[in-house]
Amino acid sequence: MDDKLTRRDFLESAPALVGAVAALSGAGVSHAGSVSASDKLAILGGTPVRQNPFPETWPIYDQKEEQALLEVLHSRDWCSLRGHWVYDFEKTFADAMGSERSVLSNGGTTALRASLFCAGVGAGDEVITTPNTFIATINTITNWHALPVFVDIDPDTGSIDADRIEAAITEHTKAILPVHLNGFPVHIRRVMAVAEKHGIPVIEDACQSVFAAVGGKKVGTFGDLGCFSFQEWKSLVAGEGGAIIGADGELMRRCAAFVNNGRDPKGDLEGYPFPGSNHRMTEFQAAVLTKQYERFVDQDAKRQENGRYLEAELGKIPGLSPRKRYEPETRFTYVWFEINYDRDYLEGVPAERFAEALRAEGMPFMGGPRRYGDACHREGMLEEHLKTGGFQKAFSAARLKAYRESLSFPVTEGHTESTTEVLEMDSKIPLLGPRADIEGIVEAFRKVARNASALL
C-alpha cells in the first residue's frame, strides 16, 4: 500500500480536509464551522454529518409507469401472444446489450432454466458454478437432475476463482455457469479461455449485473448465453422478469421456443415442434420494464459518476481500497457500492463497528468480513435433490458419495486468514443523488477514520 497515505499523513491533513468540506453545502448535509464541534463522532454524542436520512424509495416510479399499465389494461392484450410490449422490449434490450437477440421470460430463474436446457444440460450431467450465489442459480441446475460442481471463490472478490475451473472439468461437464454478483464482473476472459480450450458452453448468470462490462463488452455477451433478472431488488426492475441474450440464431430460437411452450418463434414449423414450458413475460411486466429502462439509463450514468468518485475519494483514506478489478477496463454497476476495509490501518476497529459509526453520521452502511452469500453447497435443498429417485437413477451411488465428500470450500466457508473486511452501502438511493450527498458520505468516512481510536 505504498501509494496510499499513511495514517500519520492522513491525521496531519485532517484540519485542511475538514475546512475544505465544511465549505460545501447540500440538502441534508450539515457541516459545523468549528473543527472540534464537527469532529466529535455522532455515535458518541456529536452532530451527524447528515441529519436528514436518505429516503427509502425503491423502486422509483411515476405516472409514466402508471399510464403504461393502464394502456395494457385497457387494451385487453395482457398476454404477449397478442400484445407488443414484450416483443418491442426484446429488440430494445438486445440493441442496448450489443447482442444479436434477446428473449424475455417471467424471471431470471426461468431464463437460466431455459438456457441450461437449450444448451443441452440434462440428467447425469455436471455444471461448474460457484457456491457463492443466490440459490436460484443452483436450483436451475438440480431441477434438470444435473450436479452443480462448485468451484471455490477468490477471497478478494467473492467471485468464482477462474484459475480453479479447469481442475473441476470432467467428462461429464456440460456447461460452465459463472455468476456476476451485484454488478461486479467475474474474471470472464479467463473463464472463456478455459471453456474454449475444452469446448464447453458458457452460460453467464448476469442476473444482478445489467450494463456491467469488461473492455467495453457487456457481461452476458461473452458466453454462449447470458441471463438477466428484472426482479425489484435489481437495478433495472419490473417486479419480476428476466431475459436471455445470445448470438447463435438457432440456440436463441430454441430458447424463445422453450419460453413459449415450444412454439417456433420463426413460424417455419407449425404446432409445438420444440420442448418448452410457459415462462412468458406478461405485457404488464414489459410495460413497466420499458418505462423503467428509460429511467435506468439515466440512473446508470449517475451511479457511474458517483460510484467512481466515491471509490477514488475513499481510496485516499488509509485502510480503505476499491474492490479488485480483474482487468483495468472493468465497469462496475454499483448495484451495491462496497469498499475494502483493513482494520490494521484503522486502530484495529472492526468494520462492523466502523459501519455503526457511519450510520450514526446518517450514512447507510453495513460492515464485516466479506459475506459469501448462503454458501449454497450447505443448503438442505441439495441433499433433498440427491436423495430423489431422479438423481438415484441418473448417478451411481459411488458418484453421489464422492460428490458429497467434495463439498468443502475453505474460502467460501471463511476458513482463510485475512484482515480485510468490507463496508457496503445498504441502500440504492445515495448513489442516485447529487454530488453534495456523495461529498457528505466522503466526509463521514473521513470523520470516522480520524476518530477511529475513539471507537475502541
XYZ file of C-alpha atoms in Angstrom:
456
model
C 0.000 0.000 0.000
C 2.968 2.330 -0.659
C 0.862 4.540 -2.934
C -1.577 5.353 -0.138
C -1.429 7.910 2.626
C -0.033 6.675 5.908
C -2.283 7.134 8.917
C 0.046 9.880 10.200
C -0.180 11.739 6.868
C -3.949 11.423 6.965
C -4.261 12.718 10.528
C -1.929 15.644 9.836
C -4.076 16.642 6.844
C -7.336 16.402 8.800
C -7.784 20.120 9.604
C -7.444 21.078 5.944
C -9.852 18.325 4.908
C -12.450 19.417 7.428
C -12.130 23.036 6.350
C -12.498 22.183 2.680
C -15.549 20.001 3.158
C -17.138 22.440 5.591
C -17.383 24.915 2.701
C -19.656 22.551 0.816
C -23.414 22.813 1.099
C -26.156 20.431 0.119
C -29.604 19.230 1.081
C -29.497 17.006 4.117
C -25.777 17.631 4.861
C -24.659 19.636 7.888
C -21.095 20.867 8.442
C -20.253 22.802 11.579
C -17.798 25.679 11.357
C -15.676 24.526 14.300
C -13.342 21.566 13.824
C -13.807 20.479 17.443
C -17.596 20.631 17.207
C -17.838 18.917 13.853
C -15.234 16.258 14.609
C -16.953 14.618 17.593
C -18.474 11.359 16.386
C -22.263 11.273 16.339
C -22.193 7.821 17.900
C -20.516 9.495 20.905
C -22.913 12.432 21.076
C -21.620 14.698 18.298
C -23.548 16.246 15.425
C -24.146 13.888 12.478
C -22.663 14.822 9.110
C -26.083 14.177 7.593
C -29.103 14.959 9.725
C -31.866 14.060 7.247
C -31.955 10.330 6.407
C -31.787 9.153 2.822
C -35.281 8.223 1.608
C -36.134 4.555 1.142
C -37.986 4.833 -2.150
C -37.136 1.820 -4.278
C -38.339 1.032 -6.882
C -38.804 4.562 -8.194
C -41.846 5.191 -10.415
C -44.246 7.910 -11.508
C -47.147 8.483 -13.885
C -45.185 7.042 -16.809
C -45.395 3.523 -15.372
C -48.985 4.109 -14.307
C -50.006 5.186 -17.815
C -48.229 2.232 -19.413
C -50.028 -0.199 -17.105
C -53.369 1.400 -17.879
C -52.663 1.192 -21.606
C -52.146 -2.581 -21.295
C -55.171 -2.942 -19.053
C -57.477 -1.116 -21.447
C -56.115 -2.963 -24.488
C -57.141 -6.330 -23.017
C -53.998 -7.715 -24.699
C -52.463 -8.819 -21.427
C -50.576 -11.805 -22.848
C -47.544 -11.326 -25.076
C -49.102 -13.560 -27.742
C -51.460 -10.700 -28.623
C -49.540 -7.694 -27.347
C -46.451 -5.768 -28.428
C -44.681 -4.612 -25.246
C -42.711 -7.845 -24.738
C -41.513 -8.137 -28.331
C -40.705 -4.432 -28.562
C -38.556 -4.554 -25.441
C -36.755 -7.679 -26.648
C -35.441 -5.574 -29.522
C -34.604 -2.645 -27.232
C -32.698 -4.826 -24.786
C -30.753 -6.699 -27.462
C -29.634 -3.417 -29.005
C -28.675 -1.991 -25.623
C -26.620 -5.054 -24.729
C -24.894 -5.316 -28.102
C -26.435 -8.724 -28.723
C -27.982 -10.319 -31.786
C -31.186 -11.246 -30.000
C -32.920 -11.257 -26.634
C -35.785 -13.328 -25.289
C -37.811 -12.149 -22.308
C -39.051 -14.513 -19.613
C -41.032 -14.145 -16.413
C -37.909 -14.248 -14.224
C -34.146 -14.552 -14.104
C -34.566 -18.066 -12.736
C -36.635 -19.197 -15.709
C -34.148 -17.513 -18.056
C -31.418 -19.683 -16.533
C -33.643 -22.764 -16.606
C -34.408 -22.357 -20.305
C -30.762 -21.591 -21.139
C -29.418 -24.683 -19.399
C -31.916 -26.928 -21.151
C -31.273 -25.414 -24.571
C -27.514 -25.756 -24.023
C -28.081 -29.481 -23.571
C -27.854 -29.864 -19.786
C -29.779 -32.880 -18.510
C -29.814 -35.825 -16.153
C -26.365 -37.137 -15.255
C -24.518 -34.007 -16.389
C -22.349 -31.619 -14.394
C -22.392 -27.823 -14.441
C -19.458 -25.903 -12.978
C -20.505 -22.900 -10.896
C -19.904 -21.034 -7.649
C -21.248 -21.771 -4.160
C -21.471 -18.013 -3.532
C -24.678 -17.084 -5.319
C -28.415 -16.870 -4.792
C -29.947 -20.323 -4.512
C -31.868 -19.907 -7.788
C -28.637 -20.451 -9.725
C -28.283 -23.873 -8.131
C -31.953 -24.822 -8.358
C -31.890 -24.340 -12.114
C -29.128 -26.962 -12.337
C -30.512 -29.537 -9.923
C -34.033 -29.258 -11.338
C -32.623 -30.809 -14.525
C -31.122 -33.660 -12.434
C -27.625 -32.347 -13.079
C -24.923 -31.828 -10.451
C -23.724 -28.336 -9.582
C -19.951 -28.766 -9.376
C -18.781 -25.960 -7.117
C -15.507 -24.117 -7.517
C -14.225 -22.095 -4.570
C -14.056 -18.321 -4.758
C -11.492 -15.575 -4.952
C -11.192 -14.193 -1.387
C -10.674 -10.666 -2.749
C -14.000 -10.546 -4.592
C -16.270 -13.438 -3.656
C -16.482 -14.361 -7.347
C -15.689 -17.809 -8.732
C -11.924 -18.355 -8.843
C -11.407 -18.738 -12.590
C -7.993 -20.327 -12.069
C -9.651 -23.289 -10.309
C -12.196 -24.064 -13.015
C -10.029 -26.245 -15.246
C -9.306 -28.691 -12.416
C -13.060 -29.204 -11.939
C -13.730 -30.262 -15.549
C -14.613 -33.927 -16.100
C -16.029 -35.989 -18.930
C -19.476 -35.142 -17.541
C -19.067 -31.344 -17.630
C -21.827 -29.951 -19.830
C -21.596 -26.215 -19.095
C -19.847 -23.550 -17.048
C -22.109 -21.113 -15.198
C -20.188 -18.112 -13.771
C -22.144 -15.567 -11.712
C -21.564 -11.809 -11.934
C -22.743 -10.773 -8.466
C -24.021 -7.295 -7.551
C -22.767 -5.623 -10.708
C -19.185 -6.901 -10.328
C -17.898 -8.927 -13.313
C -16.071 -12.196 -12.719
C -12.717 -12.867 -14.424
C -14.739 -13.595 -17.553
C -11.928 -13.636 -20.115
C -10.140 -16.295 -18.084
C -13.391 -18.277 -17.802
C -13.875 -18.093 -21.563
C -10.296 -19.167 -22.274
C -10.753 -22.334 -20.218
C -14.174 -23.041 -21.746
C -12.937 -22.586 -25.311
C -9.920 -24.794 -24.660
C -12.226 -27.655 -23.631
C -15.143 -26.884 -25.948
C -17.615 -26.309 -23.120
C -20.508 -23.827 -23.440
C -20.685 -20.894 -21.012
C -23.945 -19.532 -19.662
C -23.405 -16.264 -17.823
C -25.594 -15.601 -14.806
C -25.616 -11.811 -15.082
C -28.951 -11.515 -13.296
C -27.606 -8.813 -10.965
C -25.358 -7.041 -13.471
C -27.148 -5.246 -16.310
C -24.619 -2.964 -18.076
C -21.563 -4.276 -16.210
C -18.765 -4.644 -18.743
C -15.170 -5.699 -19.355
C -13.119 -3.926 -22.013
C -16.232 -2.197 -23.332
C -18.069 -5.512 -23.823
C -21.100 -6.070 -21.608
C -21.278 -9.137 -19.392
C -23.737 -11.654 -20.735
C -22.309 -11.295 -24.241
C -19.090 -13.245 -23.628
C -20.660 -16.676 -23.226
C -22.979 -18.670 -25.448
C -25.928 -17.279 -23.497
C -26.368 -14.553 -20.901
C -29.199 -14.348 -18.372
C -30.597 -11.307 -16.551
C -33.174 -10.580 -13.870
C -35.537 -7.631 -13.515
C -36.702 -8.536 -10.020
C -37.393 -5.431 -7.956
C -34.160 -5.536 -5.893
C -32.050 -5.235 -9.038
C -31.095 -2.007 -10.850
C -33.437 -2.456 -13.852
C -36.740 -3.671 -12.471
C -40.241 -4.849 -13.308
C -41.146 -6.608 -10.053
C -40.232 -9.916 -11.669
C -38.885 -10.716 -15.103
C -35.842 -11.965 -16.937
C -34.026 -12.035 -20.253
C -31.747 -14.297 -22.285
C -29.324 -12.883 -24.826
C -27.136 -14.652 -27.364
C -25.555 -14.512 -30.785
C -26.274 -18.049 -32.045
C -29.515 -17.799 -34.011
C -30.520 -21.442 -33.651
C -29.729 -21.540 -29.931
C -31.770 -18.390 -29.349
C -34.577 -19.847 -31.452
C -34.653 -22.815 -29.080
C -34.661 -20.510 -26.041
C -37.555 -18.473 -27.435
C -39.437 -21.679 -28.149
C -38.795 -23.076 -24.671
C -40.155 -19.929 -23.028
C -43.290 -20.122 -25.196
C -44.459 -23.745 -24.816
C -42.279 -24.963 -27.700
C -43.707 -22.765 -30.452
C -41.310 -21.953 -33.289
C -40.556 -18.211 -32.988
C -39.652 -18.103 -36.683
C -43.034 -19.514 -37.627
C -41.477 -22.011 -40.047
C -42.737 -25.051 -38.145
C -46.353 -25.447 -37.125
C -47.700 -26.646 -33.814
C -45.242 -27.261 -30.974
C -42.101 -28.656 -32.585
C -39.696 -27.961 -29.702
C -39.602 -28.831 -25.994
C -40.849 -25.982 -23.872
C -42.694 -24.566 -20.928
C -44.649 -21.405 -20.231
C -42.113 -18.874 -18.978
C -43.584 -15.924 -20.882
C -43.363 -12.396 -19.523
C -46.730 -10.621 -19.348
C -47.489 -7.388 -21.145
C -47.905 -5.692 -17.741
C -44.347 -6.591 -16.759
C -42.965 -5.490 -20.106
C -44.817 -2.172 -19.966
C -43.303 -1.360 -16.569
C -39.910 -2.618 -17.747
C -39.995 -0.378 -20.810
C -40.572 2.736 -18.720
C -38.102 1.604 -16.076
C -35.446 1.164 -18.754
C -35.821 4.805 -19.775
C -35.265 5.691 -16.114
C -32.449 3.132 -15.739
C -30.279 4.694 -18.461
C -30.085 7.964 -16.526
C -29.719 6.166 -13.191
C -26.857 4.073 -14.532
C -24.979 7.184 -15.671
C -25.441 8.747 -12.236
C -24.281 5.556 -10.484
C -21.158 5.568 -12.634
C -20.389 9.202 -11.853
C -20.989 8.878 -8.117
C -19.635 5.361 -7.683
C -16.314 6.098 -9.357
C -15.924 9.376 -7.468
C -16.683 7.692 -4.161
C -14.180 4.913 -4.884
C -11.477 7.438 -5.715
C -12.048 9.625 -2.658
C -12.478 6.835 -0.119
C -9.415 5.096 -1.547
C -7.331 8.029 -0.251
C -8.125 7.040 3.346
C -5.556 4.615 4.817
C -7.195 1.212 5.240
C -9.790 1.680 2.502
C -9.322 0.467 -1.055
C -11.596 -0.143 -4.071
C -12.831 -3.621 -4.818
C -10.495 -5.647 -7.017
C -10.989 -5.452 -10.773
C -9.732 -8.377 -12.848
C -8.976 -6.068 -15.757
C -8.359 -2.294 -15.704
C -11.206 -1.602 -18.123
C -13.902 -3.148 -15.942
C -17.223 -1.398 -15.489
C -18.937 -1.999 -12.164
C -22.596 -1.026 -12.000
C -22.645 -0.365 -8.248
C -25.909 -2.186 -7.621
C -24.480 -2.233 -4.102
C -21.480 0.021 -3.504
C -18.680 -1.529 -1.461
C -15.153 -0.678 -0.365
C -12.486 -2.939 1.117
C -11.625 -2.242 4.748
C -8.382 -3.184 6.516
C -8.664 -2.697 10.268
C -4.873 -2.773 10.665
C -4.802 0.797 9.307
C -7.744 1.914 11.470
C -6.634 1.241 15.048
C -7.885 -2.343 14.812
C -11.529 -1.196 14.722
C -13.735 -3.939 13.191
C -15.625 -2.981 10.042
C -18.907 -3.652 11.819
C -18.081 -1.007 14.448
C -16.878 1.452 11.796
C -20.174 0.970 9.918
C -22.113 1.561 13.123
C -20.373 4.933 13.451
C -21.159 5.732 9.795
C -24.843 5.006 10.370
C -24.831 7.395 13.308
C -23.461 10.027 10.907
C -26.501 9.396 8.683
C -24.832 7.102 6.152
C -26.467 3.706 5.399
C -23.539 1.260 5.548
C -23.023 -2.269 6.810
C -19.650 -3.735 7.667
C -17.917 -7.003 8.428
C -15.971 -9.820 6.807
C -16.702 -10.178 3.099
C -20.009 -12.026 3.033
C -20.230 -15.105 0.871
C -23.962 -15.456 0.441
C -25.660 -18.506 1.855
C -22.879 -20.939 0.870
C -25.259 -22.837 -1.422
C -23.466 -26.170 -1.026
C -24.720 -26.217 2.572
C -28.380 -25.671 1.762
C -30.786 -28.502 2.558
C -32.260 -28.465 -0.927
C -29.082 -30.010 -2.341
C -29.263 -33.161 -0.223
C -33.006 -33.372 -0.837
C -32.306 -33.438 -4.571
C -29.564 -36.056 -4.226
C -31.990 -38.389 -2.414
C -34.693 -38.227 -5.089
C -35.388 -41.064 -7.492
C -34.316 -38.929 -10.442
C -30.817 -38.427 -9.042
C -30.589 -42.031 -7.892
C -31.279 -43.140 -11.460
C -29.011 -40.584 -13.120
C -25.965 -41.087 -10.872
C -24.331 -44.150 -9.363
C -24.135 -44.459 -5.584
C -20.346 -44.176 -5.797
C -20.548 -40.960 -7.799
C -23.014 -39.367 -5.388
C -20.868 -40.424 -2.423
C -17.790 -38.828 -3.988
C -19.782 -35.701 -4.734
C -20.970 -35.343 -1.142
C -17.409 -35.764 0.102
C -16.205 -32.991 -2.226
C -18.437 -30.309 -0.715
C -15.786 -28.402 1.215
C -14.700 -24.925 0.152
C -12.361 -23.178 2.605
C -12.602 -19.667 1.161
C -16.380 -19.693 0.855
C -16.666 -21.069 4.374
C -14.368 -18.396 5.774
C -11.513 -20.681 6.757
C -8.820 -18.322 5.494
C -6.886 -15.738 7.474
C -7.320 -12.157 6.328
C -7.611 -8.770 7.991
C -9.509 -7.361 5.020
C -13.210 -6.779 5.560
C -15.775 -4.832 3.580
C -18.074 -1.843 4.015
C -21.237 -1.963 1.908
C -23.813 0.716 1.223
C -27.167 -0.599 2.404
C -29.282 1.445 0.006
C -29.569 2.155 -3.711
C -30.672 5.751 -3.228
C -27.473 7.646 -2.231
C -25.659 6.871 -5.489
C -28.570 8.399 -7.413
C -28.281 11.729 -5.610
C -26.397 14.995 -6.185
C -22.664 15.428 -5.632
C -23.314 17.148 -2.285
C -24.756 13.879 -0.958
C -21.658 11.997 -2.075
C -19.389 14.610 -0.507
C -21.305 14.096 2.711
C -20.563 10.370 2.572
C -16.878 11.079 1.987
C -16.745 13.481 4.943
C -18.475 10.929 7.196
C -15.842 8.343 6.291
C -13.024 10.819 6.907
C -14.522 11.882 10.215
C -14.901 8.320 11.484
C -11.418 7.373 10.240
C -9.845 10.383 12.006
C -11.519 9.339 15.228
C -11.201 5.576 14.862
C -9.394 5.220 18.198
C -12.473 6.621 19.975
C -14.490 3.617 18.785
C -12.422 1.092 20.741
